C-alpha cells in the first residue's frame, strides 16, 4: 500500500506544498515544531534514507540544501534539520527555522489560514 507521503505526492491527500521537482517533494509538517517546519521527501518510496539509490539520495540532499537556504532567506532564521523516521515509513528530512519558542518535540497548533500563509511565503 502507498505511504501517506506517496498519496500526498500523487495529490490524493492535500498538503501545504512548498516545492517540487522530478525527484523530490516538500510540504509543511502538520504537527510543526516551528512555523515553517517542512518535510522534504523523495518521490520514490523507500522506508529509510540509506535505501535510496545514489541518484535519489543526492537529489534529496540537493533539495534539502536549496529549500533550507530559501527558508533562511525568507525567515531570517537558522534552519535546523532532523531525520527521525519513526512514524512514517517513507524517507524524509525535517527542516525547521528556529525561533525563540522552539522546544525539541513540542508541537504548535496552527490554523488552516496560518498554514496557507506560511506555505505561500515559503513556496519556491
Ligand atoms: P517521523 O517519521 O518520526 O519523522 O515523523 C513523521 C512526520 O510526518 C511527523 O512530524 C508528522 O507530523 C508528519 N506527518 C504525518 N502525516 C502528515 C501529513 N498528512 N501532512 C504533513 N505532515 C505529516
GROMACS .gro file of C-alpha atoms and ligand atoms in nm:
model
  147
    1UNK     CA    1   0.000   0.000   0.000
    2UNK     CA    2   0.121   0.351  -0.084
    3UNK     CA    3   0.258   0.553   0.208
    4UNK     CA    4   0.080   0.867   0.323
    5UNK     CA    5   0.361   1.069   0.165
    6UNK     CA    6   0.320   0.889  -0.171
    7UNK     CA    7  -0.050   0.978  -0.152
    8UNK     CA    8   0.042   1.342  -0.084
    9UNK     CA    9   0.285   1.344  -0.377
   10UNK     CA   10   0.015   1.191  -0.602
   11UNK     CA   11  -0.231   1.463  -0.489
   12UNK     CA   12  -0.464   1.209  -0.328
   13UNK     CA   13  -0.418   1.373   0.014
   14UNK     CA   14  -0.386   1.753   0.045
   15UNK     CA   15  -0.066   1.917   0.159
   16UNK     CA   16   0.078   2.265   0.203
   17UNK     CA   17   0.330   2.224  -0.077
   18UNK     CA   18   0.632   2.450  -0.095
   19UNK     CA   19   0.850   2.279  -0.360
   20UNK     CA   20   0.852   2.002  -0.616
   21UNK     CA   21   1.091   1.872  -0.881
   22UNK     CA   22   1.118   1.543  -1.069
   23UNK     CA   23   1.268   1.355  -0.772
   24UNK     CA   24   1.155   1.535  -0.457
   25UNK     CA   25   0.851   1.699  -0.295
   26UNK     CA   26   0.842   1.936   0.005
   27UNK     CA   27   0.545   2.041   0.220
   28UNK     CA   28   0.465   2.172   0.567
   29UNK     CA   29   0.457   1.924   0.855
   30UNK     CA   30   0.104   1.920   1.001
   31UNK     CA   31   0.248   1.891   1.354
   32UNK     CA   32   0.507   2.166   1.332
   33UNK     CA   33   0.770   2.231   1.597
   34UNK     CA   34   0.822   2.578   1.449
   35UNK     CA   35   0.640   2.794   1.195
   36UNK     CA   36   0.773   2.677   0.860
   37UNK     CA   37   0.856   2.321   0.970
   38UNK     CA   38   0.893   2.146   0.635
   39UNK     CA   39   0.935   1.785   0.524
   40UNK     CA   40   1.144   1.705   0.217
   41UNK     CA   41   1.057   1.368   0.067
   42UNK     CA   42   1.197   1.162  -0.220
   43UNK     CA   43   0.927   1.073  -0.472
   44UNK     CA   44   1.049   0.718  -0.482
   45UNK     CA   45   0.901   0.536  -0.184
   46UNK     CA   46   1.160   0.374   0.039
   47UNK     CA   47   1.140   0.341   0.415
   48UNK     CA   48   1.493   0.451   0.506
   49UNK     CA   49   1.711   0.723   0.354
   50UNK     CA   50   2.003   0.485   0.318
   51UNK     CA   51   1.794   0.260   0.094
   52UNK     CA   52   1.779   0.530  -0.177
   53UNK     CA   53   1.980   0.491  -0.497
   54UNK     CA   54   2.273   0.733  -0.515
   55UNK     CA   55   2.080   0.945  -0.766
   56UNK     CA   56   1.776   0.977  -0.544
   57UNK     CA   57   1.990   1.025  -0.233
   58UNK     CA   58   2.184   1.315  -0.385
   59UNK     CA   59   1.866   1.465  -0.529
   60UNK     CA   60   1.709   1.460  -0.183
   61UNK     CA   61   2.004   1.636  -0.020
   62UNK     CA   62   2.029   1.887  -0.308
   63UNK     CA   63   1.664   1.978  -0.243
   64UNK     CA   64   1.729   1.995   0.133
   65UNK     CA   65   2.011   2.243   0.069
   66UNK     CA   66   1.813   2.454  -0.177
   67UNK     CA   67   1.500   2.468   0.040
   68UNK     CA   68   1.693   2.534   0.364
   69UNK     CA   69   1.875   2.829   0.210
   70UNK     CA   70   1.548   2.963   0.076
   71UNK     CA   71   1.371   2.927   0.413
   72UNK     CA   72   1.662   3.104   0.582
   73UNK     CA   73   1.647   3.386   0.324
   74UNK     CA   74   1.273   3.429   0.371
   75UNK     CA   75   1.254   3.393   0.751
   76UNK     CA   76   1.597   3.524   0.852
   77UNK     CA   77   1.625   3.222   1.081
   78UNK     CA   78   1.876   2.940   1.111
   79UNK     CA   79   1.728   2.624   0.965
   80UNK     CA   80   1.798   2.302   1.154
   81UNK     CA   81   1.739   1.952   1.022
   82UNK     CA   82   1.644   1.622   1.169
   83UNK     CA   83   1.594   1.275   1.034
   84UNK     CA   84   1.377   1.064   1.260
   85UNK     CA   85   1.163   0.824   1.057
   86UNK     CA   86   0.987   0.652   1.345
   87UNK     CA   87   0.632   0.733   1.233
   88UNK     CA   88   0.607   0.738   0.855
   89UNK     CA   89   0.790   0.459   0.667
   90UNK     CA   90   0.878   0.682   0.372
   91UNK     CA   91   1.219   0.853   0.387
   92UNK     CA   92   1.208   1.224   0.470
   93UNK     CA   93   1.410   1.512   0.619
   94UNK     CA   94   1.262   1.766   0.863
   95UNK     CA   95   1.366   2.133   0.819
   96UNK     CA   96   1.283   2.381   1.094
   97UNK     CA   97   1.351   2.756   1.101
   98UNK     CA   98   1.434   2.810   1.467
   99UNK     CA   99   1.265   3.074   1.675
  100UNK     CA  100   1.269   3.155   2.047
  101UNK     CA  101   0.964   2.940   2.121
  102UNK     CA  102   1.113   2.619   1.982
  103UNK     CA  103   1.142   2.318   2.212
  104UNK     CA  104   1.252   1.983   2.073
  105UNK     CA  105   0.945   1.765   2.012
  106UNK     CA  106   0.691   2.027   2.126
  107UNK     CA  107   0.440   2.097   1.851
  108UNK     CA  108   0.239   2.409   1.766
  109UNK     CA  109  -0.131   2.430   1.682
  110UNK     CA  110  -0.177   2.636   1.368
  111UNK     CA  111  -0.497   2.727   1.186
  112UNK     CA  112  -0.551   2.639   0.821
  113UNK     CA  113  -0.508   3.008   0.736
  114UNK     CA  114  -0.174   3.017   0.918
  115UNK     CA  115  -0.054   2.707   0.730
  116UNK     CA  116  -0.165   2.861   0.398
  117UNK     CA  117   0.009   3.190   0.472
  118UNK     CA  118   0.334   3.016   0.571
  119UNK     CA  119   0.323   2.790   0.263
  120UNK     CA  120   0.269   3.090   0.034
  121UNK     CA  121   0.557   3.274   0.199
  122UNK     CA  122   0.798   2.977   0.174
  123UNK     CA  123   0.697   2.845  -0.170
  124UNK     CA  124   0.975   2.833  -0.427
  125LIG     P1  125   0.889   1.082   1.167
  125LIG     O1  126   0.855   0.961   1.080
  125LIG     O2  127   0.914   1.048   1.308
  125LIG     O3  128   0.998   1.165   1.106
  125LIG     O4  129   0.758   1.174   1.169
  125LIG     C1  130   0.674   1.188   1.058
  125LIG     C2  131   0.626   1.332   1.047
  125LIG     O5  132   0.530   1.337   0.941
  125LIG     C3  133   0.558   1.388   1.171
  125LIG     O6  134   0.625   1.508   1.212
  125LIG     C4  135   0.415   1.414   1.126
  125LIG     O7  136   0.360   1.529   1.186
  125LIG     C5  137   0.430   1.430   0.978
  125LIG     N1  138   0.310   1.399   0.902
  125LIG     C6  139   0.238   1.285   0.909
  125LIG     N2  140   0.131   1.291   0.825
  125LIG     C7  141   0.138   1.412   0.765
  125LIG     C8  142   0.058   1.479   0.666
  125LIG     N3  143  -0.052   1.422   0.615
  125LIG     N4  144   0.095   1.604   0.626
  125LIG     C9  145   0.205   1.662   0.679
  125LIG     N5  146   0.285   1.605   0.771
  125LIG    C10  147   0.252   1.481   0.814
   0.00000   0.00000   0.00000
